[in-house]
Structure formats: structure tokens, C-alpha cells
mmCIF file of C-alpha atoms in Angstrom:
data_model
loop_
_atom_site.group_PDB
_atom_site.id
_atom_site.type_symbol
_atom_site.label_atom_id
_atom_site.label_comp_id
_atom_site.label_asym_id
_atom_site.label_seq_id
_atom_site.Cartn_x
_atom_site.Cartn_y
_atom_site.Cartn_z
ATOM 1 C CA MET A 1 37.250 -4.181 18.285
ATOM 2 C CA LEU A 2 33.800 -5.725 18.481
ATOM 3 C CA ARG A 3 32.109 -2.325 17.976
ATOM 4 C CA THR A 4 34.178 -1.689 14.881
ATOM 5 C CA GLY A 5 33.176 -5.076 13.489
ATOM 6 C CA PHE A 6 29.470 -4.350 14.004
ATOM 7 C CA ALA A 7 29.861 -0.902 12.474
ATOM 8 C CA VAL A 8 31.560 -2.312 9.386
ATOM 9 C CA LEU A 9 28.918 -5.030 9.080
ATOM 10 C CA GLY A 10 26.103 -2.490 9.431
ATOM 11 C CA LEU A 11 27.569 -0.177 6.798
ATOM 12 C CA THR A 12 28.139 -3.101 4.461
ATOM 13 C CA LEU A 13 24.531 -4.223 4.794
ATOM 14 C CA LEU A 14 23.198 -0.702 4.281
ATOM 15 C CA THR A 15 25.162 -0.223 1.089
ATOM 16 C CA ALA A 16 24.242 -3.680 -0.214
ATOM 17 C CA LEU A 17 20.495 -3.232 0.226
ATOM 18 C CA PRO A 18 18.542 -1.549 -2.563
ATOM 19 C CA ALA A 19 17.352 1.998 -1.979
ATOM 20 C CA PHE A 20 13.663 1.959 -1.156
ATOM 21 C CA ALA A 21 11.815 4.906 0.301
ATOM 22 C CA VAL A 22 8.053 5.201 0.511
ATOM 23 C CA GLN A 23 6.308 7.708 2.686
ATOM 24 C CA CYS A 24 2.527 7.664 2.898
ATOM 25 C CA THR A 25 0.176 8.964 5.512
ATOM 26 C CA ASP A 26 -3.385 7.851 5.930
ATOM 27 C CA THR A 27 -5.439 10.605 7.503
ATOM 28 C CA GLY A 28 -8.547 8.462 7.585
ATOM 29 C CA SER A 29 -10.600 11.278 6.095
ATOM 30 C CA THR A 30 -10.329 10.141 2.493
ATOM 31 C CA PHE A 31 -12.667 7.175 2.757
ATOM 32 C CA SER A 32 -15.987 6.705 4.452
ATOM 33 C CA PHE A 33 -19.241 4.832 4.095
ATOM 34 C CA THR A 34 -22.511 5.886 5.647
ATOM 35 C CA TYR A 35 -24.362 2.586 5.298
ATOM 36 C CA GLU A 36 -25.717 1.386 8.627
ATOM 37 C CA ASP A 37 -27.475 -1.825 9.556
ATOM 38 C CA SER A 38 -30.603 -2.009 11.730
ATOM 39 C CA ASN A 39 -28.469 -1.554 14.879
ATOM 40 C CA GLY A 40 -26.853 1.614 13.559
ATOM 41 C CA GLN A 41 -23.492 -0.098 13.144
ATOM 42 C CA LEU A 42 -21.198 0.861 10.286
ATOM 43 C CA LYS A 43 -20.698 -2.149 8.041
ATOM 44 C CA ILE A 44 -17.256 -1.949 6.436
ATOM 45 C CA ASN A 45 -14.261 -4.164 6.848
ATOM 46 C CA GLU A 46 -10.738 -4.341 5.502
ATOM 47 C CA ALA A 47 -11.787 -6.420 2.488
ATOM 48 C CA ASP A 48 -14.368 -3.763 1.520
ATOM 49 C CA LYS A 49 -11.730 -1.027 1.796
ATOM 50 C CA ASN A 50 -9.302 -3.041 -0.318
ATOM 51 C CA ASP A 51 -11.973 -3.663 -2.973
ATOM 52 C CA TYR A 52 -12.688 0.068 -3.099
ATOM 53 C CA ASP A 53 -8.980 0.910 -3.458
ATOM 54 C CA LEU A 54 -8.613 -1.722 -6.198
ATOM 55 C CA THR A 55 -11.531 -0.212 -8.121
ATOM 56 C CA MET A 56 -10.166 3.311 -7.767
ATOM 57 C CA LEU A 57 -6.696 2.285 -9.012
ATOM 58 C CA ARG A 58 -8.158 0.426 -11.982
ATOM 59 C CA GLN A 59 -10.243 3.487 -12.877
ATOM 60 C CA ARG A 60 -6.976 5.438 -12.998
ATOM 61 C CA GLY A 61 -5.426 2.942 -15.432
ATOM 62 C CA VAL A 62 -3.361 0.927 -12.946
ATOM 63 C CA ASP A 63 -3.545 -2.810 -13.777
ATOM 64 C CA ALA A 64 -3.685 -3.799 -10.112
ATOM 65 C CA ILE A 65 -4.316 -7.416 -9.231
ATOM 66 C CA ARG A 66 -4.583 -7.049 -5.452
ATOM 67 C CA VAL A 67 -4.307 -4.207 -2.950
ATOM 68 C CA GLU A 68 -3.998 -3.867 0.806
ATOM 69 C CA GLN A 69 -3.326 -1.215 3.415
ATOM 70 C CA TRP A 70 0.311 -1.129 4.414
ATOM 71 C CA GLY A 71 2.001 1.451 6.621
ATOM 72 C CA GLY A 72 -0.390 4.250 5.719
ATOM 73 C CA CYS A 73 -0.080 3.442 2.006
ATOM 74 C CA VAL A 74 -2.102 1.475 -0.477
ATOM 75 C CA ARG A 75 0.178 -1.392 -1.506
ATOM 76 C CA ALA A 76 -0.770 -2.721 -4.931
ATOM 77 C CA PHE A 77 0.462 -5.732 -6.830
ATOM 78 C CA VAL A 78 0.468 -4.516 -10.440
ATOM 79 C CA GLN A 79 0.574 -6.573 -13.649
ATOM 80 C CA MET A 80 3.296 -5.166 -15.896
ATOM 81 C CA PRO A 81 3.102 -5.223 -19.725
ATOM 82 C CA ASP A 82 5.743 -7.985 -19.910
ATOM 83 C CA GLY A 83 3.611 -10.253 -17.699
ATOM 84 C CA THR A 84 5.603 -9.808 -14.501
ATOM 85 C CA GLN A 85 4.135 -8.418 -11.311
ATOM 86 C CA GLU A 86 5.482 -5.432 -9.426
ATOM 87 C CA MET A 87 4.673 -4.134 -5.970
ATOM 88 C CA GLN A 88 3.827 -0.416 -6.035
ATOM 89 C CA PHE A 89 2.712 2.029 -3.364
ATOM 90 C CA PHE A 90 0.038 4.718 -3.687
ATOM 91 C CA ASN A 91 -1.131 7.545 -1.464
ATOM 92 C CA PRO A 92 -4.576 6.831 -0.044
ATOM 93 C CA GLY A 93 -7.359 9.024 -1.338
ATOM 94 C CA SER A 94 -5.462 10.622 -4.218
ATOM 95 C CA TYR A 95 -4.047 7.292 -5.485
ATOM 96 C CA THR A 96 -0.923 9.049 -6.708
ATOM 97 C CA ARG A 97 2.191 6.938 -6.862
ATOM 98 C CA ALA A 98 4.371 7.071 -3.740
ATOM 99 C CA TYR A 99 8.074 6.664 -4.477
#
């Protein structure tokens, strides 16, 4: 009886949630800097990577406000023509939209 209740609850929740599927993979080979400081250390951090991704999206006509790495994707907060903001996902490197 209890199993049936959990199964019904689980199916109800799954059907009530919106469909949302994004699949990105970050190979790590699409982005690199060769700048080194006097100690030979690579100087790049997450903020630098996000700034680069933001610039690349804007060059492709995406009105992104902010970007960040998320689950192998570039997650962008995009300003829509009606003034609202929408979260969109892009493949790293190619910056094609991930659906």
C-alpha cells in the first residue's frame, strides 16, 4: 500500500513538472589562455572564463546579461525583447543553443 502511494506521488510529480532537457558536455579543449606570470602560473579564474563566454555570446547576437558554467553548459541570463529575462543554455565553444 505504501509503495503504491509513493509510486502514484512520483508519477504525479513527474507529470506536473515542466519538460526540461539540456545536455551539454564541456571537453575543456575549447578554451585556453597562454598568459603566464613570472612564476609560470596560468592566470585565469572562473570570472575570466565567464567574461569570455559573455563576450562570445554577445558577438553572436545573444543579449546576455550574465553567464556562468553549469553542468558542462554555459548558462546565460538573456534579456528578452519584452524586457523579461530568460535562462538559456549554450554549448561551450560553439555557443550553439542547447535545448
